[in-house]
Tab-separated table of C-alpha atoms in Angstrom:
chain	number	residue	atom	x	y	z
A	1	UNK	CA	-5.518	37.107	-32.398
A	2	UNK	CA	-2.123	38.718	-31.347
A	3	UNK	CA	0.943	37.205	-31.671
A	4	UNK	CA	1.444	36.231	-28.333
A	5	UNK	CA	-1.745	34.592	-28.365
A	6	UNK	CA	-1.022	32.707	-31.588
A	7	UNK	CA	2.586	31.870	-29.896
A	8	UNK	CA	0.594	30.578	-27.231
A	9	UNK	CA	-1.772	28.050	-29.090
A	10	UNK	CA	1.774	26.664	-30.896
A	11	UNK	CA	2.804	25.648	-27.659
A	12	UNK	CA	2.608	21.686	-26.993
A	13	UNK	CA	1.506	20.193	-23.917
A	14	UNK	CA	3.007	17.242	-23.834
A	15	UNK	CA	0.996	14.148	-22.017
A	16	UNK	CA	2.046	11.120	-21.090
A	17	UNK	CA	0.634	9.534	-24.769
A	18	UNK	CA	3.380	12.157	-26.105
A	19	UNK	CA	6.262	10.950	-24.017
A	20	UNK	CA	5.664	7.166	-25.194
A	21	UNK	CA	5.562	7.678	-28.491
A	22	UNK	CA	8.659	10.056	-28.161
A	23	UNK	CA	10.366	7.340	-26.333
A	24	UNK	CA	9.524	5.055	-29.381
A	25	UNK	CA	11.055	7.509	-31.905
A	26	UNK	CA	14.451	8.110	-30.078
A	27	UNK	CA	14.592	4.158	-30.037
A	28	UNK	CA	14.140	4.186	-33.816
A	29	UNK	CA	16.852	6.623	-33.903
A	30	UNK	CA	19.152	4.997	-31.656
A	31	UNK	CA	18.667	1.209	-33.630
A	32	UNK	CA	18.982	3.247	-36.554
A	33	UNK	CA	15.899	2.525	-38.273
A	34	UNK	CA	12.611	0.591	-37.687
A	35	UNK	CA	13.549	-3.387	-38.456
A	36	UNK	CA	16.220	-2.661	-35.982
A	37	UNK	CA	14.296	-1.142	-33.372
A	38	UNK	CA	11.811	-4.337	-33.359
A	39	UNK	CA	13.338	-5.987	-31.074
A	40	UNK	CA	13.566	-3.508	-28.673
A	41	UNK	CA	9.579	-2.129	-28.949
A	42	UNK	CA	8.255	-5.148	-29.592
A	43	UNK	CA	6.270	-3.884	-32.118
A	44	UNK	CA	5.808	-4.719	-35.647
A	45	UNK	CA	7.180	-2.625	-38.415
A	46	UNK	CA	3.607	-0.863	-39.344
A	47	UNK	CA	2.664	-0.433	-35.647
A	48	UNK	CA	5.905	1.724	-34.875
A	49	UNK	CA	5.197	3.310	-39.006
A	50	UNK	CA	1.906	4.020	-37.380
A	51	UNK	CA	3.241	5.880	-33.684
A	52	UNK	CA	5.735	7.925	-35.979
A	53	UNK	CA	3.146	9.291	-37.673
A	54	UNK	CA	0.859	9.663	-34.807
A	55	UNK	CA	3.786	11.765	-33.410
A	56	UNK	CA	4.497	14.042	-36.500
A	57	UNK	CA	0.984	14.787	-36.356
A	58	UNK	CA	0.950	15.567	-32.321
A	59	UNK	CA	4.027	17.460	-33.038
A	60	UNK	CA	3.246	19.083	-36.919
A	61	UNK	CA	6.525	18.871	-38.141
A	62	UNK	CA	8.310	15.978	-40.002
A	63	UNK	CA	10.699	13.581	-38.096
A	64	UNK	CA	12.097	11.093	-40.600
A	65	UNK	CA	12.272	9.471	-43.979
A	66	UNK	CA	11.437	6.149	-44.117
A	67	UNK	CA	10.306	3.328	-46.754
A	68	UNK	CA	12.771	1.611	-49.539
A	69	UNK	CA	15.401	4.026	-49.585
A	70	UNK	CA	15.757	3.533	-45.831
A	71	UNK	CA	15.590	5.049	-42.432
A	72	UNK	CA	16.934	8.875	-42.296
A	73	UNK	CA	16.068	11.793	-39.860
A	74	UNK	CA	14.612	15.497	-41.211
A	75	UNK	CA	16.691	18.618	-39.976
A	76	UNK	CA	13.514	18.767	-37.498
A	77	UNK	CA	13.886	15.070	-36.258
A	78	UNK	CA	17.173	15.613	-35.192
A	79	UNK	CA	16.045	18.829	-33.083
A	80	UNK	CA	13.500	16.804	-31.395
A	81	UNK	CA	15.918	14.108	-30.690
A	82	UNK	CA	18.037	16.222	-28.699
A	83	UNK	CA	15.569	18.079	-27.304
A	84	UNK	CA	13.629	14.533	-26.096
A	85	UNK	CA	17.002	13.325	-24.885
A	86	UNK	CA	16.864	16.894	-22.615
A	87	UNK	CA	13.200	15.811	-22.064
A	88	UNK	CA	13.782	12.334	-20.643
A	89	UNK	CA	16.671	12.788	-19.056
A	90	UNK	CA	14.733	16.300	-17.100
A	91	UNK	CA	11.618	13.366	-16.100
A	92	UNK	CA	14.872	10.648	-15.371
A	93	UNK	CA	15.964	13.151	-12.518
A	94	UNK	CA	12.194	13.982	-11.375
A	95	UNK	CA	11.160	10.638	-10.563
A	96	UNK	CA	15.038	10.253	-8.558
A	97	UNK	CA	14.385	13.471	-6.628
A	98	UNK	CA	10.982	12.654	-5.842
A	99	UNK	CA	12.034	9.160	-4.738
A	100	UNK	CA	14.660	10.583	-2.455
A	101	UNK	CA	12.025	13.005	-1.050
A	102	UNK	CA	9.843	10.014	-0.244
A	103	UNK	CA	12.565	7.785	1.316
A	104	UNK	CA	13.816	11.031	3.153
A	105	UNK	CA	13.326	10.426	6.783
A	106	UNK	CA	14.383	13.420	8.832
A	107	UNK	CA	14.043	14.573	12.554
A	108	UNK	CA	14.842	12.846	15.989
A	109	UNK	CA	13.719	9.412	17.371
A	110	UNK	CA	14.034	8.949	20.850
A	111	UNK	CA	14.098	5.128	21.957
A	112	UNK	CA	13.932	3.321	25.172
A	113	UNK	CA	15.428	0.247	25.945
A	114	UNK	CA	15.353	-2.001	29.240
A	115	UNK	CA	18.879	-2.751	31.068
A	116	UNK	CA	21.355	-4.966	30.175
A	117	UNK	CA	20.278	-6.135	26.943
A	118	UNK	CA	23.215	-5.829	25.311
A	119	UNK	CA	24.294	-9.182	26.646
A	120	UNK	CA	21.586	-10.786	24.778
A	121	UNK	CA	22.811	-12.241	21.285
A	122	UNK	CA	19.320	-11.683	19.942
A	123	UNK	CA	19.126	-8.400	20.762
A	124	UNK	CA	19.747	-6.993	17.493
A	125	UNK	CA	19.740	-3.039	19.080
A	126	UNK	CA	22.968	-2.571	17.661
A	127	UNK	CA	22.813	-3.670	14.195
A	128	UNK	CA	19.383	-1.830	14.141
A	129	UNK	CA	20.943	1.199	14.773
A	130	UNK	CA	23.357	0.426	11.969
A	131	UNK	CA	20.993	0.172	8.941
A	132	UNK	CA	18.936	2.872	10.284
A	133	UNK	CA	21.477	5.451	10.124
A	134	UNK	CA	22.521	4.258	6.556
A	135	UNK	CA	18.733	4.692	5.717
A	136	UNK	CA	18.227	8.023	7.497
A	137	UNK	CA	21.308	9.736	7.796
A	138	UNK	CA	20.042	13.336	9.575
A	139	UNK	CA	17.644	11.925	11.788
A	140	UNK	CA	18.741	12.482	15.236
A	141	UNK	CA	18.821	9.873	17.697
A	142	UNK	CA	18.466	9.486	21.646
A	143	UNK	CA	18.560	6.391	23.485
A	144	UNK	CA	17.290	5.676	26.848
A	145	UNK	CA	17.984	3.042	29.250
A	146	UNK	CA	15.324	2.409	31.826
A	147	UNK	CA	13.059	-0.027	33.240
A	148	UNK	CA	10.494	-1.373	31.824
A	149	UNK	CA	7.669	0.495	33.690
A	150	UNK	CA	9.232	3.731	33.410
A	151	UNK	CA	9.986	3.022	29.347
A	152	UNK	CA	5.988	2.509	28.771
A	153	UNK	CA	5.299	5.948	30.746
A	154	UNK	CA	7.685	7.614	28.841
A	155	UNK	CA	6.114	6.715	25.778
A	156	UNK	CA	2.678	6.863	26.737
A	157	UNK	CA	3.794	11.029	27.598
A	158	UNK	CA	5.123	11.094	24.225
A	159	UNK	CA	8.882	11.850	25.757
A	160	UNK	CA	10.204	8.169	23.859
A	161	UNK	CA	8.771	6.849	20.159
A	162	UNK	CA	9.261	3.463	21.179
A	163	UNK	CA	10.482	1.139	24.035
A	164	UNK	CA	12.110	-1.988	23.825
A	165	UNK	CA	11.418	-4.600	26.699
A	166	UNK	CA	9.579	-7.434	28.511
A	167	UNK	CA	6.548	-5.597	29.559
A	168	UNK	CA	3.850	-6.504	32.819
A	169	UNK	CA	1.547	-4.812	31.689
A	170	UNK	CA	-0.735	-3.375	28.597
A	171	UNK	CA	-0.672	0.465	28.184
A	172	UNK	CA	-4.051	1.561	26.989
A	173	UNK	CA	-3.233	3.588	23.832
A	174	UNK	CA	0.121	1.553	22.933
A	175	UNK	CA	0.450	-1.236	20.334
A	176	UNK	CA	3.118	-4.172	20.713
A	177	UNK	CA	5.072	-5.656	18.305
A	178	UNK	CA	6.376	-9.103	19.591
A	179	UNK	CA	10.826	-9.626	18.937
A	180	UNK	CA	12.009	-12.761	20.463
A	181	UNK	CA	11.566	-14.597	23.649
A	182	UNK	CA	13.731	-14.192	26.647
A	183	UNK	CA	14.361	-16.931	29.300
A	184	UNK	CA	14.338	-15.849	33.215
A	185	UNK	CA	16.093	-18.014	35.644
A	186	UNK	CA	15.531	-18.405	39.740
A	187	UNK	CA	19.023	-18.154	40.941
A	188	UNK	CA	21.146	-17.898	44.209
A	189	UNK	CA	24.962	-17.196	44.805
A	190	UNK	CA	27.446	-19.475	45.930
A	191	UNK	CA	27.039	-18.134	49.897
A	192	UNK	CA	23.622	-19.047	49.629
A	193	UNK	CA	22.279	-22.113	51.749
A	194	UNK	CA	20.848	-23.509	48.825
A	195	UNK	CA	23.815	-23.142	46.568
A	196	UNK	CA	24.909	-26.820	47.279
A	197	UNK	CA	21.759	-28.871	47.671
A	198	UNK	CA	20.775	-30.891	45.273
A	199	UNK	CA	17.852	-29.878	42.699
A	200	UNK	CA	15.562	-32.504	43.736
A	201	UNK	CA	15.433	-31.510	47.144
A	202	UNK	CA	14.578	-27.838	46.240
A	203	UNK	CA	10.792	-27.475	45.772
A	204	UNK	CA	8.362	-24.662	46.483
A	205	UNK	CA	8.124	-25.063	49.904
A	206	UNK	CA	12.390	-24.902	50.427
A	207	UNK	CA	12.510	-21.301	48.542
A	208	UNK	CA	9.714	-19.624	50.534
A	209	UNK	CA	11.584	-19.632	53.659
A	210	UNK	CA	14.406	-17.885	52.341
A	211	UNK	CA	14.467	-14.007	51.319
A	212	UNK	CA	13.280	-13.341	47.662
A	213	UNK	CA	13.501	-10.711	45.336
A	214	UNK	CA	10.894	-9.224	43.632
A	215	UNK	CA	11.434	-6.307	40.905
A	216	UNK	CA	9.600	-3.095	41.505
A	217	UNK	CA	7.913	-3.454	37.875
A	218	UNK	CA	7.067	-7.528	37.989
A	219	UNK	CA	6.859	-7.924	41.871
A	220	UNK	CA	3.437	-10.284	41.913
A	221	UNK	CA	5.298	-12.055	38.840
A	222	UNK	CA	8.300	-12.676	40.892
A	223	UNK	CA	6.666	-13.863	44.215
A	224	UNK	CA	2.909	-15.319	43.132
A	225	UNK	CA	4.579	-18.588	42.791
A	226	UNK	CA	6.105	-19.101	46.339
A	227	UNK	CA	2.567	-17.671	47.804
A	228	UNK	CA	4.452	-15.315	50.128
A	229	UNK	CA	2.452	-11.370	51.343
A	230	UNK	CA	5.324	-9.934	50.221
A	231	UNK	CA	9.160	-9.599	48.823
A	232	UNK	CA	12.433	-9.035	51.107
A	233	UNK	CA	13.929	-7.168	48.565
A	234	UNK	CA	12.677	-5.151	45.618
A	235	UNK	CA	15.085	-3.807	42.632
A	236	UNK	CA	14.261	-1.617	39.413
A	237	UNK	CA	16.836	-3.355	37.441
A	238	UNK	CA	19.307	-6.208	36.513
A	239	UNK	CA	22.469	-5.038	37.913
A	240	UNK	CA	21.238	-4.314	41.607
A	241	UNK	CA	19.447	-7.730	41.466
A	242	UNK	CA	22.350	-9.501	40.424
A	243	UNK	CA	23.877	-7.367	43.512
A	244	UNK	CA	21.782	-8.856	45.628
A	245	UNK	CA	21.912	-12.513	44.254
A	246	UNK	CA	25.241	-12.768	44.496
A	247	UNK	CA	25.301	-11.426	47.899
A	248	UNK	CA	23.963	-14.924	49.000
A	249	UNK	CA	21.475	-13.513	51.076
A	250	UNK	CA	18.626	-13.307	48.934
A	251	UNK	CA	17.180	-15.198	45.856
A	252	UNK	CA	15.780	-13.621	42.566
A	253	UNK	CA	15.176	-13.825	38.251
A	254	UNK	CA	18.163	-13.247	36.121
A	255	UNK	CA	17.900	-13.407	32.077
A	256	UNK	CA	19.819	-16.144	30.943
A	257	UNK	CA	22.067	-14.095	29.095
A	258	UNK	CA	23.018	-11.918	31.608
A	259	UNK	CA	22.784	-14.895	34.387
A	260	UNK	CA	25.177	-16.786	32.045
A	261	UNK	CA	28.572	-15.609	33.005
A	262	UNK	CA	28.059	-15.570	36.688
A	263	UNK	CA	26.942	-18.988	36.953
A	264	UNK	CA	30.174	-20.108	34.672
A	265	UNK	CA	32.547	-18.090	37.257
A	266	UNK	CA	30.568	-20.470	40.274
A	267	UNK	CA	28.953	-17.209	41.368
A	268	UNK	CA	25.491	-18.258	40.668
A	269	UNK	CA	23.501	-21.214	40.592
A	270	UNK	CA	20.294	-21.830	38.671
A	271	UNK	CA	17.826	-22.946	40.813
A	272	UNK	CA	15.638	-26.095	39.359
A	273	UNK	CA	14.696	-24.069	35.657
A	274	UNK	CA	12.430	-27.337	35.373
A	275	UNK	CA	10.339	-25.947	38.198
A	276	UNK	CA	11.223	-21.633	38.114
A	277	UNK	CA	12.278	-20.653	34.783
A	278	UNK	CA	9.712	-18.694	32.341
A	279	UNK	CA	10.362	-16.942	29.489
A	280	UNK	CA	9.174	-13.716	29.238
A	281	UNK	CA	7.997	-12.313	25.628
A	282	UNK	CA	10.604	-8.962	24.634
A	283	UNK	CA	8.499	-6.569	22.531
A	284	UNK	CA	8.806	-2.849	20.792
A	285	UNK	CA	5.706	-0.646	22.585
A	286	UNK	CA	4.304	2.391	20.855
A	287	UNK	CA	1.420	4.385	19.950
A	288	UNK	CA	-0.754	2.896	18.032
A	289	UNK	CA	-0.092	5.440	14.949
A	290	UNK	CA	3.175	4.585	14.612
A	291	UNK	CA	2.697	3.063	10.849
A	292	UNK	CA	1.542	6.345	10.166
A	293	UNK	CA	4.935	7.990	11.299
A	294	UNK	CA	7.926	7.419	8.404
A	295	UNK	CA	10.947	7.474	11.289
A	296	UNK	CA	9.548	5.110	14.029
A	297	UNK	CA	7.568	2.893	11.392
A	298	UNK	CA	11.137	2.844	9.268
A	299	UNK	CA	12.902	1.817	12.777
A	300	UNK	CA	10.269	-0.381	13.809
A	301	UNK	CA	10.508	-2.118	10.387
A	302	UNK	CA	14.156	-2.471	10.788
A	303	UNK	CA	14.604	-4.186	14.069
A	304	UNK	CA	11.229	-6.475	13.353
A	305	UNK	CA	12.836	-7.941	10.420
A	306	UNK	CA	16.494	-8.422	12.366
A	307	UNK	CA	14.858	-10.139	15.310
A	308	UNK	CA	12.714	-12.516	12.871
């Protein structure tokens, strides 16, 4: 055999077997003998005996002197201290690097969310947003506003991740993961002819004569109740229904957050909630593989656990 090849068969490949009993002889050496290192190993004094020797034998070379005289280290134990300290401390940065690799969320996200939200306290959009930049610095994000129709085409076409919204309808292909409920009030404005009678005297039969609202994504939602063919008015959004409300020619659903400060500036009246109100269930919609994708299942995750 040449020397190369003898150089070869000297080397050590060192299993994992070989790093624990390596990491029991630096603690020796760092207690400064066996009885001290007891504690630490939780061995007795001939198990650890028993590992050092196991190691000079893995290794062929003699580590230490111990027995009576006491605990001392060869001219060769103290090389393969140091050189386990570079050891451990070279696997101590491998495991952090390949921890940051798998926490590493890169790319873009692109989210939808329906209108006027942001008024809603439970809504935690915001905060979300937050926690998932500190928790995935580079990953680009867009967000959408839209309506809730629009939102589930959008990510049914792949264009958004996610949507955020009350949704009419299932979306074959899309999962939904359920956030908070919100309430939807039957309101009017204060130049309304029902703006000043009194709740009891407002039943099914009073609202159906007057011109309702209906929005373009929830119109048989809006109108099934009052039995009427069709609405007077349809809207894609909040805003231009609140338009209309406060108008006092027509009558239409407002979230209670967003219905809130209208009806406290005597611009809008609830109409019986007894009778009207609903809440409507907000929920995240996305594929159905979105566990399976690290940046919408880490956003997902995020906002899910806010909203509980």
């Amino acid at each position: 055999m040449n020397s190369a090849g003898r150089r070869a068969r000297a080397l050590i490949a060192m299993e994992t077997a070989d790093v624990r009993l390596l990491r029991i002889f630096m603690t020796v050496v760092e207690a400064g003998g066996l009885t001290a290192a007891q504690a630490d190993l939780h061995l007795s004094l001939p198990s650890i005996s028993e590992k050092l020797s196991a190691l000079e034998q893995r290794l062929g070379v003699k580590l230490c002197k111990r027995g009576r005289s006491g605990f001392s280290l060869t001219e060769n134990g103290r090389a393969i201290y140091e050189e386990g300290q570079r050891l451990l401390g070279s696997l101590v940065h491998f495991s952090r690097r390949v921890a940051e690799l798998r926490s590493h969320l890169g790319g873009r996200i692109s989210i939808g969310v329906v209108d006027n939200a942001i008024s809603d306290s439970r809504m935690r959009l915001a905060d979300a947003v937050a926690e998932f930049v500190r928790v995935a610095p580079t990953v680009h994000i867009s967000l959408e506003i839209g309506s809730p129709e629009i939102l589930l085409r959008e990510v049914v076409a792949q264009k958004l991740n996610l949507a955020i919204g009350s949704f009419p309808r299932v979306a074959l292909g899309l999962s939904y993961t359920d956030l908070y409920d919100e309430m939807q009030h039957f309101c009017c404005g204060r130049d309304h002819p029902l703006f000043n009678i009194e709740d009891r005297l407002i039943d099914i039969e009073a609202v159906r004569v007057h011109r309702i609202i209906a929005r373009g994504y929830w119109a048989a939602r809006d109108i099934k109740i009052f039995a009427i063919p069709s609405s007077h008015a349809t809207v894609s959004n909040m805003e231009a229904e609140a338009y209309l409300i406060k108008s006092g020619a027509f009558l239409g659903y407002l979230p209670d957050h967003y219905a809130r400060s209208f009806v406290e500036q005597g611009q809008v009246r609830i109409l019986r909630p007894d009778l009207f109100s609903y809440k409507a269930r907000f929920q995240i919609a996305a594929p159905d593989e979105w566990k399976k994708l690290p940046v919408s299942r880490a956003f997902i995750e995020i906002l899910t656990r806010l909203s509980a």
